[in-house]
Coordinates of C-alpha atoms in Angstrom, one line a residue:
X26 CA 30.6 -11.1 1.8
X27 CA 33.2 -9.7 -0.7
X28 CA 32.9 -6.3 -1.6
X29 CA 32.3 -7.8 -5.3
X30 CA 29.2 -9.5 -4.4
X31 CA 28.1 -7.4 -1.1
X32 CA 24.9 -4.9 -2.2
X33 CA 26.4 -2.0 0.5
X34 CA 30.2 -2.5 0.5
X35 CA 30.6 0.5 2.7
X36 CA 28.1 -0.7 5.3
X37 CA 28.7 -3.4 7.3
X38 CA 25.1 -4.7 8.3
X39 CA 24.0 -5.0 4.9
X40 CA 24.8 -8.1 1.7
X41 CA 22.5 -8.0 -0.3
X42 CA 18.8 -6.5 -1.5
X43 CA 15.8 -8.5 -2.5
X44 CA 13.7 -6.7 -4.7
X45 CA 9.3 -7.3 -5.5
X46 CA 8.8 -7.7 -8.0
X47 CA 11.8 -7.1 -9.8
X48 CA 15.0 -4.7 -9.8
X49 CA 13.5 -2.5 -12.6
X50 CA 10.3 -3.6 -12.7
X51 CA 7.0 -2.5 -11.0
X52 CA 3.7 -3.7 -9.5
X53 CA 0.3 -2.3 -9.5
X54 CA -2.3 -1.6 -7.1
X55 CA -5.8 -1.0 -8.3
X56 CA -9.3 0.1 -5.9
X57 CA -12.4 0.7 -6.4
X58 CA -13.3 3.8 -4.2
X59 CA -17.3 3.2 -4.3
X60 CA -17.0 0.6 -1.4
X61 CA -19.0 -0.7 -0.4
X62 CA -20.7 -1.1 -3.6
X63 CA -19.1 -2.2 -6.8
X64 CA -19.0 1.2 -8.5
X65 CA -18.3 1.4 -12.3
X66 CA -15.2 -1.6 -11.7
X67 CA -12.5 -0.5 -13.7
X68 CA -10.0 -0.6 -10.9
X69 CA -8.8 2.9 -11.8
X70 CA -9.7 4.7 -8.8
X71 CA -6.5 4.7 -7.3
X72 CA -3.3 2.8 -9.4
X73 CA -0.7 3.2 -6.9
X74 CA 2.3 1.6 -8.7
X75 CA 5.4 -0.5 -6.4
X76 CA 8.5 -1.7 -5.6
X77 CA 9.9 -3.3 -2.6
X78 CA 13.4 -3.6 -1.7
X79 CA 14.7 -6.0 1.6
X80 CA 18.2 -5.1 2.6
X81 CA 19.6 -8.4 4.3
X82 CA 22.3 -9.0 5.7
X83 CA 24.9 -12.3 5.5
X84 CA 22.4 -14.2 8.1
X85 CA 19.9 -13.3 5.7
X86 CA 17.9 -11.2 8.2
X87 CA 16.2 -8.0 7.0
X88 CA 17.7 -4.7 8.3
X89 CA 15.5 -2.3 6.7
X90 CA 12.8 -2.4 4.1
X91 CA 12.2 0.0 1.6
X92 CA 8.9 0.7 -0.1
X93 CA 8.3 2.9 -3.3
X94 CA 5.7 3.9 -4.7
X95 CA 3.9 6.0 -7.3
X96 CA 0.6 7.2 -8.1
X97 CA -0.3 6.3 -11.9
X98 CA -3.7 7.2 -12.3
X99 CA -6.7 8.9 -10.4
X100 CA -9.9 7.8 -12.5
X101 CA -12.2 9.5 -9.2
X102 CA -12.8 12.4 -7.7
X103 CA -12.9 11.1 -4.0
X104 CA -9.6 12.3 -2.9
X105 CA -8.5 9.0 -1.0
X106 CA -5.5 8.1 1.2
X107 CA -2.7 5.0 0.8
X108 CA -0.9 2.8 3.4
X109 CA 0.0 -0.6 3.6
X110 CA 0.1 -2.6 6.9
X111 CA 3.3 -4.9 8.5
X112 CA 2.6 -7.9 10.1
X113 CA 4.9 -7.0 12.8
X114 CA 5.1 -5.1 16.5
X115 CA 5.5 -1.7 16.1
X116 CA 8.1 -1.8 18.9
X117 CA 10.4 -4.0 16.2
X118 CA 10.5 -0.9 14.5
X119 CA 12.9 1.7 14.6
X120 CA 11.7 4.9 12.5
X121 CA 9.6 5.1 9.0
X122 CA 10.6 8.0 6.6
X123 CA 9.4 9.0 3.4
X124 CA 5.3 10.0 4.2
X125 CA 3.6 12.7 2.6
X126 CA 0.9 13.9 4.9
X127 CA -0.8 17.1 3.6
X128 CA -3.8 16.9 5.8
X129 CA -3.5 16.9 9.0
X130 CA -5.4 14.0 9.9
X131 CA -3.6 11.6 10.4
X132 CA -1.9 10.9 13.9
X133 CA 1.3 9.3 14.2
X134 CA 3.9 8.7 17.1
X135 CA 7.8 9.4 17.3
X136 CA 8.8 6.7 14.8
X137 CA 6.2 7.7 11.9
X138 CA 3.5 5.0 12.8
X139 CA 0.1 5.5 12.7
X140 CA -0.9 5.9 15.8
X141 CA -4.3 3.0 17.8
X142 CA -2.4 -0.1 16.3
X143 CA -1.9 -3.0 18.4
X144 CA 0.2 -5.6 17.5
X145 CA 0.8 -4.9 13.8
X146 CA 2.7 -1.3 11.8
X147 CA 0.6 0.7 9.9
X148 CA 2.5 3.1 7.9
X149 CA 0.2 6.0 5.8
X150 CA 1.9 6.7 2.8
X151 CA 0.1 9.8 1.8
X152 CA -3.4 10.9 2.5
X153 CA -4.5 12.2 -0.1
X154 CA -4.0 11.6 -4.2
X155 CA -4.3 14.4 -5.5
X156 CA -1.8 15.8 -3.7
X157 CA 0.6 13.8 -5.3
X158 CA 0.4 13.7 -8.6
X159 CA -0.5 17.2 -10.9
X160 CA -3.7 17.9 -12.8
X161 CA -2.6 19.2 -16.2
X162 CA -6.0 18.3 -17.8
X163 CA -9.9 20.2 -17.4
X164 CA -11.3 17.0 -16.4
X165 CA -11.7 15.4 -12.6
X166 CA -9.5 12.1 -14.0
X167 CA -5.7 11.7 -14.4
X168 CA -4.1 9.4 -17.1
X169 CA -7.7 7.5 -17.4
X170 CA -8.6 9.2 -20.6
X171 CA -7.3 8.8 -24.5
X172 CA -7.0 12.5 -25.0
X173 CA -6.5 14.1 -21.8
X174 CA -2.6 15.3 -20.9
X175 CA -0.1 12.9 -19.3
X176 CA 1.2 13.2 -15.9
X177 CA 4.0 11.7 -14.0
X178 CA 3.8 11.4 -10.3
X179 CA 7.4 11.4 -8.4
X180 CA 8.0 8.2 -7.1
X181 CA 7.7 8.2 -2.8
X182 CA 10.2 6.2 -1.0
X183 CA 9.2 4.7 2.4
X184 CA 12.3 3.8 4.7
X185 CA 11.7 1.4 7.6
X186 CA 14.6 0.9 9.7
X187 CA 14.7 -2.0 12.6
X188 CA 16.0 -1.7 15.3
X189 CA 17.8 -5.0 15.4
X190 CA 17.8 -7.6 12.3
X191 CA 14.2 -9.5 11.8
X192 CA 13.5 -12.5 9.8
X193 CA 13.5 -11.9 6.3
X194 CA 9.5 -12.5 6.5
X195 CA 8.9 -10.9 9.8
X196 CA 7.0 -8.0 8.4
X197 CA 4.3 -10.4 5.7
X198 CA 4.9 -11.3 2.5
X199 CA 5.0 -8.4 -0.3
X200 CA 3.2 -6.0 -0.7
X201 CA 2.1 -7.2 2.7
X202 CA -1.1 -5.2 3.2
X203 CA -2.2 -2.1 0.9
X204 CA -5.2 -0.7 1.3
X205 CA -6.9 2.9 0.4
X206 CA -9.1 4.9 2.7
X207 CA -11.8 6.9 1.0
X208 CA -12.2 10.6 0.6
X209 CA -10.5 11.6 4.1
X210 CA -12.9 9.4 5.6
X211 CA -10.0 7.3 7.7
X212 CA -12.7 4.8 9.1
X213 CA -13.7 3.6 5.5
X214 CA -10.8 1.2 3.8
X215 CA -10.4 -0.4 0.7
X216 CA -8.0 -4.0 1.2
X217 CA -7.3 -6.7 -1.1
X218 CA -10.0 -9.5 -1.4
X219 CA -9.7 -11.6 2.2
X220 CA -6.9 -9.0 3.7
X221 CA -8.2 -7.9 7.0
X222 CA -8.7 -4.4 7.7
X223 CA -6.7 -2.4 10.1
X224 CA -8.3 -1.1 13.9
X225 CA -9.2 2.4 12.1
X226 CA -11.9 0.6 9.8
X227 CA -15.5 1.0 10.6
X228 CA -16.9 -2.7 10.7
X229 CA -20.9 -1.1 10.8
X230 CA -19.9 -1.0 6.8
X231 CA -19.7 -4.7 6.1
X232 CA -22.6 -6.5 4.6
X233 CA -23.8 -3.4 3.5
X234 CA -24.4 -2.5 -0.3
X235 CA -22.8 -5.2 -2.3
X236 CA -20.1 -6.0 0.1
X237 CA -20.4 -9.3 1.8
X238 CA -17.3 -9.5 3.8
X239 CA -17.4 -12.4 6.4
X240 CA -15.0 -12.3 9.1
X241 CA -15.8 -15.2 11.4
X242 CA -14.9 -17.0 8.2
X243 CA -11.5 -15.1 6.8
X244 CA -14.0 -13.3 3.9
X245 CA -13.2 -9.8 3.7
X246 CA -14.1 -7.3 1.3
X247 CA -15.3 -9.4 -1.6
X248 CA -18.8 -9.0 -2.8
X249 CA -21.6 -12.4 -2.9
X250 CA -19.9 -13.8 -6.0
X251 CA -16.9 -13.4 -5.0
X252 CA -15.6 -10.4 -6.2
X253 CA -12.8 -8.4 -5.2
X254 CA -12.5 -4.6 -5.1
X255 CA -8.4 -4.1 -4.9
X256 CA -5.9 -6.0 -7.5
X257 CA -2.5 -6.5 -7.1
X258 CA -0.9 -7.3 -10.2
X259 CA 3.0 -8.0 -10.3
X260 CA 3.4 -5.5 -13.5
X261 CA 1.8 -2.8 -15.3
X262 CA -1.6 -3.0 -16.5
X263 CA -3.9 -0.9 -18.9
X264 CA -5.9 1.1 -16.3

């Protein structure tokens, strides 16, 4: 690829980037932390906002994936946790950088995985929210409120390197699979409506409250009617 055209002219395994959902635009995550019951449903728990980036190379195989994200908003006070989930070995994997562990809880092995995954990568982001964002306001919320003080979270950038090129897809599609965990409480996750839940979640909490996740069908995490407690929404949104 010519230098003109090439997204890392100085470095030879990588063309070109493929950005979700844009180059300068952002997505947004929204939970609902009361799991499993429907809770107030504003979906401003936890607004984690995104932007992935694939660096390919000229065989159009992924090299290394980036991830950042932001916290926007904190309408709780459960101080809950953020990963996402790859649809992909962890030995495929190389190292993950970027994670902001404050707690101490979570375990993870010599490339920055979580550790008791088989099969698939589960990458915590940070675990906890609070910790990520400051709390110039009197109240328990952040940016949820007309007259409380704005803050601005710095963005976190995950790096996951392979260790040899994968198929562009190899990993999921984006933003593969997000999910909070609730109040330190690792067993208890939060996914997108029909996303399955990693080996950490505690399946005793199914069917209970208004949850009526069915997995010997592919339901997860959406309530009798059908409703979802995490968004995904491929902009900004009025949380």
């Amino acid at each position: 690829v010519i230098d003109a055209l090439d997204a890392a002219p100085c470095d030879p395994t990588i063309a070109h980037e493929e950005f979700t959902p844009s180059q300068l635009g952002t997505g947004s995550l929204g939970f609902e932390d009361l799991w499993p019951a429907k809770g107030d449903y504003d979906f401003n728990d936890l607004v984690v906002r995104y932007r992935f980036i694939k660096y390919l190379n000229s065989n159009n195989e992924m090299v290394k994936l980036e991830a950042k994200f932001q916290v926007k908003a904190i309408g709780a006070s459960l101080h809950n946790g953020f990963g996402i989930e790859l649809d992909i070995d962890p030995s495929q994997i190389q190292s993950v950088t970027g994670t902001q562990l404050t707690k101490g809880m979570i375990a993870t092995d010599s490339r920055g995985l979580e550790t008791g995954h088989l099969g698939k990568s589960v990458i915590v982001v940070f675990d906890d929210a609070f910790d990520q964002i400051a709390h110039p306001g009197g109240g328990t919320f952040i940016n949820t409120e007309s007259n409380a003080p704005v803050s601005v979270a710095d963005t976190i950038t995950i790096t996951v390197d392979f260790v040899q090129p994968v198929s562009s897809n190899a990993a999921g599609l984006v933003p593969f699979n997000p999910f909070i965990f609730i109040d330190g409480n690792r067993a208890r996750e939060v996914h997108l409506a029909d996303y399955e839940p990693t080996a950490k979640q505690n399946l005793a909490s199914f069917q209970t409250a208004d949850d009526d996740s069915q997995p010997n069908v592919g339901k997860y995490y959406r309530s009798e009617n059908n409703l979802p407690w995490a968004i995904n929404i491929s902009h900004e949104f009025r949380h």
